[in-house]
Coordinates of C-alpha atoms and ligand atoms in Angstrom, one line a residue:
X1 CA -69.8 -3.4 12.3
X2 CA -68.4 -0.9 10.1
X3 CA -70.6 1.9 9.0
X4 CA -70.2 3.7 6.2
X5 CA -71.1 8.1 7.2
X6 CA -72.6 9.2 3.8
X7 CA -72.1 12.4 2.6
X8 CA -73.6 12.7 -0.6
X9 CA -76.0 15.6 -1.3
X10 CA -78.8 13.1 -2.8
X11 CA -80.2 9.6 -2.2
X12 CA -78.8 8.4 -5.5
X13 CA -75.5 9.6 -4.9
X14 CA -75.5 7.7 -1.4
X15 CA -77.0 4.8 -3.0
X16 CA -73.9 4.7 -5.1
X17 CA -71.6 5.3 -1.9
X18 CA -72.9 2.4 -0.6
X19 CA -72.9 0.0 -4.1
X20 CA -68.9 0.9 -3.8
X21 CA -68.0 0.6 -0.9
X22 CA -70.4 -2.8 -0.5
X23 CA -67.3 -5.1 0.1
X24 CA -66.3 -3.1 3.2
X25 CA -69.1 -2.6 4.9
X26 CA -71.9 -3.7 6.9
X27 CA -74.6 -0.7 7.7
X28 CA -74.3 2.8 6.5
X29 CA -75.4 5.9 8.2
X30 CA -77.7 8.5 6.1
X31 CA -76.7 12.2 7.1
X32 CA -80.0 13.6 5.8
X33 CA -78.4 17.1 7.0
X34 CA -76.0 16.8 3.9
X35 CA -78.5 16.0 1.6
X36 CA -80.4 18.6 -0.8
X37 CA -83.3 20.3 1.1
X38 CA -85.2 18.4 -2.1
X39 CA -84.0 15.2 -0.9
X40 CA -84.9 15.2 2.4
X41 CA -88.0 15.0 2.0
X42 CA -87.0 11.6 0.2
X43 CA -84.8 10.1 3.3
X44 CA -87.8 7.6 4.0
X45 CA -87.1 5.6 0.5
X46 CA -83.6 5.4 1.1
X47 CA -83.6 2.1 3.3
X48 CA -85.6 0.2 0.2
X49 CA -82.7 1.4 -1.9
X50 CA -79.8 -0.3 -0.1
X51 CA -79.0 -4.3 0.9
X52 CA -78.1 -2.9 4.3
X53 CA -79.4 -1.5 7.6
X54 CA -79.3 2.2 7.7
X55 CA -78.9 4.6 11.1
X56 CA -81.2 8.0 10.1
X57 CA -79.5 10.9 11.7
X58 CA -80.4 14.6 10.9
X59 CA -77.7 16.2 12.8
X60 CA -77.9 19.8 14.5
X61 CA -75.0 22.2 13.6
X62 CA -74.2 22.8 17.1
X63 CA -73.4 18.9 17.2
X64 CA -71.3 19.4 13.8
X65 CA -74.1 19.0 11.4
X66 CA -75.6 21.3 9.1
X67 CA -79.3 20.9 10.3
X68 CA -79.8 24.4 11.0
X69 CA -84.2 24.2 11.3
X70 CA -86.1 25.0 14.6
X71 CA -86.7 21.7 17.1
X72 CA -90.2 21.1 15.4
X73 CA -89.4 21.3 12.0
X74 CA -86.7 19.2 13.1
X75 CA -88.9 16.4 14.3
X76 CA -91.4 16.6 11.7
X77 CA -88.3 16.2 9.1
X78 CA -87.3 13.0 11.7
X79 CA -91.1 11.6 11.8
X80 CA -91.4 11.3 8.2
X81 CA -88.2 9.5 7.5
X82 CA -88.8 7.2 9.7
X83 CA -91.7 5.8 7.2
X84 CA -89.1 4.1 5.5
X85 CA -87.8 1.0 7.1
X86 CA -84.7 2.4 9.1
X87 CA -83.0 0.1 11.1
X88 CA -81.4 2.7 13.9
X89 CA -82.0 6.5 14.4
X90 CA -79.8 9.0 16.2
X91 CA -81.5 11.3 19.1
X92 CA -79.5 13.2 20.8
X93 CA -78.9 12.8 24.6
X94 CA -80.8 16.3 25.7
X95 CA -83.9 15.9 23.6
X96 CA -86.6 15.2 26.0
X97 CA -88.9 12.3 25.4
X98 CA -91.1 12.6 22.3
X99 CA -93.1 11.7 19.0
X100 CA -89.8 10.6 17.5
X101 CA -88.7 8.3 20.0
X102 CA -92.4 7.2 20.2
X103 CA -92.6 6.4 16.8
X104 CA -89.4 4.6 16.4
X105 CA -90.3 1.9 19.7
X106 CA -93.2 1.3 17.4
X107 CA -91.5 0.7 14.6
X108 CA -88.8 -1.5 16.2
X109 CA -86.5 0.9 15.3
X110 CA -83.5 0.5 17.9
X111 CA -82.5 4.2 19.1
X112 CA -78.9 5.7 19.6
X113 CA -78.5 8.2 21.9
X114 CA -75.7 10.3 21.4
X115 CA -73.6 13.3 22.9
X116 CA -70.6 15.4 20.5
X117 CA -67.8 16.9 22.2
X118 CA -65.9 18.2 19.6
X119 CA -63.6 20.6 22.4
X120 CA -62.5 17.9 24.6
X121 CA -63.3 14.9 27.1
X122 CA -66.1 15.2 29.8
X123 CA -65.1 14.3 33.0
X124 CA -68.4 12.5 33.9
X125 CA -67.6 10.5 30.6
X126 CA -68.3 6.8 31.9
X127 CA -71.7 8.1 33.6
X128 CA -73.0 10.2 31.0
X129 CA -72.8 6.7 28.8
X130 CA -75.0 4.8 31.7
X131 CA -77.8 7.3 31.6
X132 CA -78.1 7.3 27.8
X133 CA -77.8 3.1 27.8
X134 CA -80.7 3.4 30.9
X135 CA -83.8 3.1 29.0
X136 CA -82.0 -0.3 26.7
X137 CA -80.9 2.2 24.3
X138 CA -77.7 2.5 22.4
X139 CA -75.3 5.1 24.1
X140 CA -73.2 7.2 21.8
X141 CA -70.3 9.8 22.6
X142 CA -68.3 11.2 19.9
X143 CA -65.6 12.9 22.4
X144 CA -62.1 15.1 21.5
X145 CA -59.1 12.9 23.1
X146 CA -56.1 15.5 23.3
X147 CA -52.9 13.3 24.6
X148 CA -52.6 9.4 24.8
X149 CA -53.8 9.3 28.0
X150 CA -57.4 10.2 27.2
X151 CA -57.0 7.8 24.8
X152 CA -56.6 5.6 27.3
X153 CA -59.8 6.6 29.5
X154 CA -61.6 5.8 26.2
X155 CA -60.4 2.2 25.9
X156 CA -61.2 2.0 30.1
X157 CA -64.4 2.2 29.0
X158 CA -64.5 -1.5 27.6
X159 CA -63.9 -2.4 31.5
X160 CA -66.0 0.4 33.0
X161 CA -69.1 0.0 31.0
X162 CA -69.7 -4.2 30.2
X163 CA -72.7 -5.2 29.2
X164 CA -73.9 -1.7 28.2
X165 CA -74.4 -1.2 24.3
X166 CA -72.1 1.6 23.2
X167 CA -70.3 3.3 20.3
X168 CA -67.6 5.2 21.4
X169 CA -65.6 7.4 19.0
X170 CA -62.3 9.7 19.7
X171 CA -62.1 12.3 16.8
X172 CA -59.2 13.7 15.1
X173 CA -55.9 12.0 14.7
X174 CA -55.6 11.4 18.6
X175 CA -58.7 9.0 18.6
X176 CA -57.8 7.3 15.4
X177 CA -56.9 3.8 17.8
X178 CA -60.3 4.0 19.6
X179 CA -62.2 3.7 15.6
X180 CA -59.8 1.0 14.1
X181 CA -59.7 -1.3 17.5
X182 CA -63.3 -0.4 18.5
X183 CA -64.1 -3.7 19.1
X184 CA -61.3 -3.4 22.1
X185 CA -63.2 -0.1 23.3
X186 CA -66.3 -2.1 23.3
X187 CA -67.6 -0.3 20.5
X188 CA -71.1 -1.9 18.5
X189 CA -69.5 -0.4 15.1
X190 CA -67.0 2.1 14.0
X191 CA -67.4 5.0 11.5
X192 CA -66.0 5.2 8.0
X193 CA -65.9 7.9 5.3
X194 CA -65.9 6.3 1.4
X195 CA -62.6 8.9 0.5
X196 CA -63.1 12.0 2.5
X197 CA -63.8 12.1 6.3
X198 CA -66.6 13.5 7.0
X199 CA -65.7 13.7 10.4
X200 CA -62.3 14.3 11.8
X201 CA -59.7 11.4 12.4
X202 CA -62.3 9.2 9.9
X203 CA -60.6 6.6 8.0
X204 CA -61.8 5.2 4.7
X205 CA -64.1 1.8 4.9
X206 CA -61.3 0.2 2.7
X207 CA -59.0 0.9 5.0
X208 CA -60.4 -0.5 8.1
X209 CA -61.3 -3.8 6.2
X210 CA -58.6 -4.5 3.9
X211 CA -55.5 -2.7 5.7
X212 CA -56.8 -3.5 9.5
X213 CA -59.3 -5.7 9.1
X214 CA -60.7 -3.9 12.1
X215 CA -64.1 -6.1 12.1
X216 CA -62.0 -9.0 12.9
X217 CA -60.2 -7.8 16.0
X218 CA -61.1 -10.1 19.1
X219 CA -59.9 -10.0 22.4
X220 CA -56.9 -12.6 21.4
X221 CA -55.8 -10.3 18.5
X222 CA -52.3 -9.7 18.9
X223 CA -51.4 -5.7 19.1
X224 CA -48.4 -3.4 17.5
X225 CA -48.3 -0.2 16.4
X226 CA -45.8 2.8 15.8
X227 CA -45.5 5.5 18.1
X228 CA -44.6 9.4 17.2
X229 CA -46.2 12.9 17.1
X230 CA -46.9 13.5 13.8
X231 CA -47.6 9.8 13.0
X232 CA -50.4 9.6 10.7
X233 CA -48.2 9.8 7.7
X234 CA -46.5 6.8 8.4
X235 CA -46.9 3.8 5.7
X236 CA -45.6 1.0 8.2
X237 CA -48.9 -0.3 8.7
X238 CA -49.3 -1.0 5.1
X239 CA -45.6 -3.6 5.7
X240 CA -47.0 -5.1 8.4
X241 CA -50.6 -5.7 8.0
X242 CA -49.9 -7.7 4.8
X243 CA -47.2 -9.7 6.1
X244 CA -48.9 -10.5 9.3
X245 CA -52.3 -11.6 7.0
X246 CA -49.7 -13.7 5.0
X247 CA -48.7 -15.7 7.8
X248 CA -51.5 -16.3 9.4
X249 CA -51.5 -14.7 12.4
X250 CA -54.2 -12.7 14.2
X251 CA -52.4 -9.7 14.9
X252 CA -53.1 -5.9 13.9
X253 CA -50.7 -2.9 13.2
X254 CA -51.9 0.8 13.6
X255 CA -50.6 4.0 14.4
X256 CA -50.8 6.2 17.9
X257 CA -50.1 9.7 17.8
X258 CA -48.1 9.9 21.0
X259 CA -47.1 12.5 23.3
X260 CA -46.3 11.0 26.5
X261 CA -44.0 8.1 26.6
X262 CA -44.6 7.3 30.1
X263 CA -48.5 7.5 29.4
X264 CA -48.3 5.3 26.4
X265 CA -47.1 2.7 28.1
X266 CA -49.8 3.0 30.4
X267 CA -52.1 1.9 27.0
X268 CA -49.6 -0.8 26.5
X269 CA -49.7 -2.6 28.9
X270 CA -53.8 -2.3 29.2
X271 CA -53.6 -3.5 25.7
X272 CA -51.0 -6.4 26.6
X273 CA -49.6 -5.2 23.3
X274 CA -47.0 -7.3 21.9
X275 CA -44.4 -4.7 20.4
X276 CA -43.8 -1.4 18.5
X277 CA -42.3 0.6 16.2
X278 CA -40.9 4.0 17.4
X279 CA -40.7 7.1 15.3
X280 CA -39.6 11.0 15.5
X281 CA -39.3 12.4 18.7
X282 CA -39.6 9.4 20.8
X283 CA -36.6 7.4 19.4
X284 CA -34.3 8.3 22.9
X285 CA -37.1 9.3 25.2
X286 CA -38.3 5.7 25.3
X287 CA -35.2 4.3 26.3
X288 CA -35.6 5.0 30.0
X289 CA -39.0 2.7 30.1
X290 CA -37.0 0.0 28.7
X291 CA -35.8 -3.0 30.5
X292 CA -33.3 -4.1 28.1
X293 CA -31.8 -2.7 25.2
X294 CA -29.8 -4.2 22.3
X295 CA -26.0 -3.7 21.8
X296 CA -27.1 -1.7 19.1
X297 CA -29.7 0.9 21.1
X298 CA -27.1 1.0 23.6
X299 CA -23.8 2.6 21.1
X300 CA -26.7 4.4 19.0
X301 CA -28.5 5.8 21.5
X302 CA -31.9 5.5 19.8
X303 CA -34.5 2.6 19.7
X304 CA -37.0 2.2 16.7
X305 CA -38.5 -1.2 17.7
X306 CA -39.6 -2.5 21.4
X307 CA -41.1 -5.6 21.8
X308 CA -42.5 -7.7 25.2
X309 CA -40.7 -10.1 26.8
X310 CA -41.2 -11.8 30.0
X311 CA -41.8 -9.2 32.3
X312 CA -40.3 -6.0 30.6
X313 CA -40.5 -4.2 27.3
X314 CA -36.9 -4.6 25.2
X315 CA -35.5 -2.2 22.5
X316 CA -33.7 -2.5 19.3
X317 CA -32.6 -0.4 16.5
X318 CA -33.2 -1.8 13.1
X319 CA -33.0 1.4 11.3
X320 CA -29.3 0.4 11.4
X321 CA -29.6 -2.9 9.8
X322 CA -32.2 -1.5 7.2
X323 CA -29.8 1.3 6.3
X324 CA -27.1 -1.6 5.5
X325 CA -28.9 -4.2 3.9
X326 CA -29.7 -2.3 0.5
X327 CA -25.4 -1.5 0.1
X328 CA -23.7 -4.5 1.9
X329 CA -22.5 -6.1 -1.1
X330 CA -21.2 -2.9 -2.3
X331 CA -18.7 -2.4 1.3
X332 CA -18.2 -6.1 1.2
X333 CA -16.8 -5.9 -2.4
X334 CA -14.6 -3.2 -1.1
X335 CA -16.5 -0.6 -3.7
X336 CA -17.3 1.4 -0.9
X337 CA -14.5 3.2 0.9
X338 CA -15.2 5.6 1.8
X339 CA -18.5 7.9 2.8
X340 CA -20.2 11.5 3.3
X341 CA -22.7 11.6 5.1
X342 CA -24.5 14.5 5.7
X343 CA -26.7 15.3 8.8
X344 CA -26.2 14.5 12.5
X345 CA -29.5 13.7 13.7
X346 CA -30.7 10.2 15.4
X347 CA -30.6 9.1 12.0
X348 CA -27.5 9.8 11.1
X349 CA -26.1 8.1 14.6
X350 CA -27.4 4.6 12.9
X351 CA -25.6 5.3 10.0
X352 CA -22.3 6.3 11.0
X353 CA -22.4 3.7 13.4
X354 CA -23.4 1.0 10.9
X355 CA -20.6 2.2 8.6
X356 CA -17.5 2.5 11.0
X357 CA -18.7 -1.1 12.1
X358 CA -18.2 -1.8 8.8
X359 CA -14.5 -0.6 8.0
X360 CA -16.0 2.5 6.0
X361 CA -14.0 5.7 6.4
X362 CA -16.7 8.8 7.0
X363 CA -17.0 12.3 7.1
X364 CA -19.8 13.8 8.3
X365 CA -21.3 17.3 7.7
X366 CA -23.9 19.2 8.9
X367 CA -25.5 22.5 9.2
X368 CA -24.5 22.4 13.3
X369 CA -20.9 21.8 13.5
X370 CA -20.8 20.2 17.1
X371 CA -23.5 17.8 16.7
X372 CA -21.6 16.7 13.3
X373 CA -18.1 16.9 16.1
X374 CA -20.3 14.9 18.4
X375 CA -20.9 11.6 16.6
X376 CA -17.4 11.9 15.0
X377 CA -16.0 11.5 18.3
X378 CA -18.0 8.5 19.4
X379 CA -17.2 7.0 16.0
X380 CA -13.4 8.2 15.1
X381 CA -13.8 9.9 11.8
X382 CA -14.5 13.4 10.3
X383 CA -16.7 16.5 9.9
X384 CA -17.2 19.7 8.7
X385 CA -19.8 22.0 7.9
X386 CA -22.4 21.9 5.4
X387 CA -20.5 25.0 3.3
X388 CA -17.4 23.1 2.9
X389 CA -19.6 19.9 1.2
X390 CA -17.8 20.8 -2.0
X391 CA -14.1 20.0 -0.8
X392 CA -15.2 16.9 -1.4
X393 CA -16.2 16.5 -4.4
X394 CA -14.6 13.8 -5.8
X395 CA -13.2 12.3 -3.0
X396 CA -15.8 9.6 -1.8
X397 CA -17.8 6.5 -2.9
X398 CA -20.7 6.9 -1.6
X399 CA -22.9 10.1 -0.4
X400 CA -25.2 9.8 2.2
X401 CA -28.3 12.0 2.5
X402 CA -29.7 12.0 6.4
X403 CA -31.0 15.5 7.0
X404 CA -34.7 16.3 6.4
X405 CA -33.6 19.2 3.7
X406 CA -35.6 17.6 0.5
X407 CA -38.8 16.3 2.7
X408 CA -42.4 16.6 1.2
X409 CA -43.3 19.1 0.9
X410 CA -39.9 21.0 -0.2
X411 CA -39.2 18.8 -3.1
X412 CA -37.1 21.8 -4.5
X413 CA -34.5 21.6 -1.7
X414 CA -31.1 19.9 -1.4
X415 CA -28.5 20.4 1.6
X416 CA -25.5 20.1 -0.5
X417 CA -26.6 22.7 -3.5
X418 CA -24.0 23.0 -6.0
X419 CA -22.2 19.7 -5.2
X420 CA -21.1 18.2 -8.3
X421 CA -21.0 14.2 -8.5
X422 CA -18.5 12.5 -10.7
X423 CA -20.6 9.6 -11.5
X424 CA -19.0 7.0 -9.9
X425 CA -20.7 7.6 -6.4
X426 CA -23.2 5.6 -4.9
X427 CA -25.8 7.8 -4.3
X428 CA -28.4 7.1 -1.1
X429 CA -31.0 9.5 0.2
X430 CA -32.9 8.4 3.4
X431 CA -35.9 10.4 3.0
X432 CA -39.0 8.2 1.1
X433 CA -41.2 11.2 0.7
X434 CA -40.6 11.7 -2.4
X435 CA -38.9 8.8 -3.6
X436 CA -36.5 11.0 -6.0
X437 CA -35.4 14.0 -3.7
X438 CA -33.7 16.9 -5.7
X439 CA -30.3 15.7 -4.5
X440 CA -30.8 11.8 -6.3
X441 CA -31.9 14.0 -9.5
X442 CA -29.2 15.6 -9.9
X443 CA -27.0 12.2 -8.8
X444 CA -28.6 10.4 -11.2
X445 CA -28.0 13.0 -14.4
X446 CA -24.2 12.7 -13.2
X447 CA -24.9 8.7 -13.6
X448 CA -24.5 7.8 -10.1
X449 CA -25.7 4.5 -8.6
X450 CA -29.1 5.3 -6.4
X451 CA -30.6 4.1 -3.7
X452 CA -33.8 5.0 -1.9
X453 CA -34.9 5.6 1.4
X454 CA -38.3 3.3 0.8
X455 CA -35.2 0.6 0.5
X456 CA -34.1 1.5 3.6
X457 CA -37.5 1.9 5.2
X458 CA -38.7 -1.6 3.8
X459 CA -36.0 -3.5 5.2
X460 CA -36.4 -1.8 8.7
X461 CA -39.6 -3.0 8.5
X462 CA -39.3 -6.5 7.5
X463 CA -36.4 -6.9 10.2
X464 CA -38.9 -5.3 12.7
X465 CA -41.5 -7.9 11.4
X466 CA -39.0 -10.9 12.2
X467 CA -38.5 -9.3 15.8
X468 CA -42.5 -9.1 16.3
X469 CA -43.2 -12.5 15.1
X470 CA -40.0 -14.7 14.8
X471 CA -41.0 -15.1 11.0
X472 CA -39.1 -13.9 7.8
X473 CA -41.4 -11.2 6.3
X474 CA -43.3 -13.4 3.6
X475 CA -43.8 -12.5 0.0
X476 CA -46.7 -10.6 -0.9
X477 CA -49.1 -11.6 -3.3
X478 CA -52.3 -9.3 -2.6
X479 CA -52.3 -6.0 -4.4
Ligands
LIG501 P1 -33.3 14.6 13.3 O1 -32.7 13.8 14.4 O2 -34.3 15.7 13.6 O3 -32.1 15.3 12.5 C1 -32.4 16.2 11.4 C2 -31.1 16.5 10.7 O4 -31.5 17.4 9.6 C3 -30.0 17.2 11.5 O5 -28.8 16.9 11.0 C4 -30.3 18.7 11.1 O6 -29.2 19.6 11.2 C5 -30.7 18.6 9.7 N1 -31.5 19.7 9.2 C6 -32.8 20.0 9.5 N2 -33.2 21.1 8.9 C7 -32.1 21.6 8.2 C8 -31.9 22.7 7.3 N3 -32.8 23.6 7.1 N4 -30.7 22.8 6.8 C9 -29.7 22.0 7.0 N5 -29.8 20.9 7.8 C10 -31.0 20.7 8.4 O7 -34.1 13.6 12.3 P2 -33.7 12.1 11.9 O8 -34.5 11.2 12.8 O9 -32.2 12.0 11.8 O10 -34.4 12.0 10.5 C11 -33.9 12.7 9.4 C12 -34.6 12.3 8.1 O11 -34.4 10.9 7.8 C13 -36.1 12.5 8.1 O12 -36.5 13.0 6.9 C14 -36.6 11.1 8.2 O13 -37.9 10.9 7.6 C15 -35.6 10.2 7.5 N6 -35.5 8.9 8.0 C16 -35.7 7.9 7.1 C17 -35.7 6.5 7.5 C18 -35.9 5.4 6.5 O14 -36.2 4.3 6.9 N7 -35.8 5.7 5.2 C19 -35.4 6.2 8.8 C20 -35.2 7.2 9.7 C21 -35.2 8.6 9.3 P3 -28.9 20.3 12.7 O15 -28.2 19.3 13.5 O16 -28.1 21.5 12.2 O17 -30.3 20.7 13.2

């Protein structure tokens, strides 16, 4: 199930949470500590206003709420609620035996019994989830994962812990795989905020249902994702969800903020994941875990795809395709020359390789002089520094953007200041956020030909879609 926190500060206003975000979900949880103190004297007519079974939960502050009355205030607050016809209420795992869980076995209402770590993981993790499930009760632990391999002791759990009725929940951006596959953790339902989280690492209810389609994971769901520390910005999932919903096939894509290669693998193979997508700073690291690499990983020295094959994991590099795809006709056609390209980062190795490869005469500058001396070797052609960018003014076809000077959130910066374009370059940024960097601005008012790095970054993705599945990335109708 996917339930929806509310965090509205009256009954109405949840009511309406709920009436938006019907489509996505399939129980909502009232936080009467976020309501009004008027208003929570209303929580027991909330379940009358909603199609849907709701969880009551008056969470304490030292648990990350904002119920800040004594313990008998507390369960007065709890006994009255539960009047109304709540299908689930939340007691937390040291509140001794009393009138509220009394009254709710009454009732029928089924009881959750929950623990909050919001520091870290407790070691006793898997039996501190037994003695809350002892009494036929719903066990609960919302726990702080800090590295991938915590991650992992959460999805153990699954194994660990059969048969017992659990929610299990890894806040912040590190637990983010353990609420969007938490029918692989073994999870009864996952948490959603309706736009913003109300607890950390939450995703939206939208999201999980129309992007993941997280309620629909089973144990043959096929699993990919992208790999990288910071990862959470990353739009791939929104290429392949889509593509793999077009065709078909029962797969999910999802990001994992990583920081251990070795230990990710580790998940991996638990997960008998099918491939992934590898981002920034694990694009060389991953290379030693591989048991095959492509002609291209192997001259570029980076890998931005691995899939499974029989018996290993393999590694490609389709950044260099994606780079090439947007501007072949342009080198086949014999427009393109000649190029400046300016960085030497794993990025720019793709490039400059792609180009050479290609019969395309470059020159390549950046801020550090022997990286830019570095690839040039490998590749037999040029540099120079970053200072000397306007020696060349004229000179080239195309310009090539690779360094991460212009990224969100410095929209006001370009590497080359002061360059001046004649307006016959082709112009081509690889950075995506934003789409129009400062350097394409001022290309374009010279009226140079652009391209984008979401060009590039969409035809990575659909070649890395082809390499998961062995289909074409299909054409996408859904908005
Ligand atoms: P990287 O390996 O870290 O390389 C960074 C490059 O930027 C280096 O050349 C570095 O120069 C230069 N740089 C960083 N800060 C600078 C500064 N203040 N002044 C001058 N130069 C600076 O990163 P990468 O993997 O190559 O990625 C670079 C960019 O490409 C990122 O913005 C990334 O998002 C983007 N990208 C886009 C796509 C796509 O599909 N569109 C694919 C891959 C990457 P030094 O050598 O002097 O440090």
């Amino acid at each position: 199930m996917i339930c929806l926190t509310l965090s509205a500060s009256t009954l109405e206003g949840n009511a309406e949470l709920v009436r938006a975000n019907r489509g996505y979900i399939d129980i909502a949880e009232l936080r009467v500590d976020l309501l009004d103190e008027k208003e929570q004297e209303r929580a027991s007519l909330f379940p009358s206003m909603v199609d849907i079974p709701v969880i009551l939960t008056l969470r304490r502050v030292q648990d990350g709420g904002r119920c800040s009355l004594s313990e008998r205030q507390r369960r007065q607050l709890l006994l009255s609620a539960l009047e109304g016809g709540f299908a689930y209420v939340d007691i937390e795992e040291d509140i001794k035996r009393n009138e509220v869980e009394t009254a709710a076995r009454e009732r029928g209402v089924k009881i959750i019994r929950s623990f909050h770590d919001f520091e870290g993981m407790p070691e006793d993790i898997y039996s501190r989830i037994y003695r809350l499930s002892e009494r036929g009760d719903i066990a609960k632990a919302a726990v702080t994962p800090h590295s991938i391999s915590d991650v992992l002791t959460l999805f153990r759990i699954s194994d660990e812990l059969k048969g017992v009725d659990k929610i299990i929940i890894g806040m912040g951006d590190w637990g983010i795989p353990t609420r969007i596959l938490y029918r692989r953790v073994g999870s009864l339902l996952t948490f959603a905020s309706a736009a913003d989280a109300v607890a950390p690492g939450q995703i939206t209810a939208r999201d999980l249902k129309t992007l993941y389609h997280a309620d629909e994971v089973s144990g043959k769901t096929a699993i990919y994702g992208i790999i990288g520390n910071p990862v959470m910005h990353s739009t791939s999932p929104q290429i392949h969800n889509p593509g793999f919903r077009a065709i078909n096939y029962d797969a999910i894509y999802l990001p994992f903020q990583v920081d251990s290669v070795r230990s990710f693998f580790s998940l991996a193979e638990y997960l008998h994941m099918r491939g992934f997508s590898v981002t920034i700073p694990h694009k060389t690291s991953v290379l030693m875990f591989l048991g095959n690499i492509s002609r291209e990983v192997k001259q570029i020295g980076s890998c931005n795809t691995v899939i499974r094959v029989p018996g290993m994991w393999k590694g490609m590099n389709t950044d260099y395709y994606g780079f090439l795809a947007p501007i072949l006709k342009d080198i086949e056609s014999g427009r393109v020359r000649s190029a400046l390209v300016i960085g030497a980062g794993g990025a720019s190795k793709a490039i400059v390789w792609a180009l050479r490869n290609r019969g395309v005469k470059v020159t390549i500058l950046n801020r550090t002089l022997s990286r830019a001396a570095d690839i040039a070797a490998l590749n037999l052609c040029e540099f120079d520094t970053l200072e000397n960018a306007r020696k060349y003014e004229g000179q080239v076809d195309m310009v090539v953007q690779t360094t991460s000077v212009g990224l969100y959130p410095d929209f006001d910066l370009n590497p080359i200041e002061g360059f001046r374009f004649t307006g016959r370059e082709i112009v081509y940024d690889i950075i995506y956020k934003p789409r129009m960097t400062k350097l394409l601005s001022e290309a374009q008012k010279a009226g140079c030909t652009l391209h984008y790095g979401e060009e590039m970054l969409l035809e990575q993705g659909k070649l890395q879609f082809e390499l998961f599945t062995g289909y074409h990335y299909p054409r996408i109708t859904e908005a």
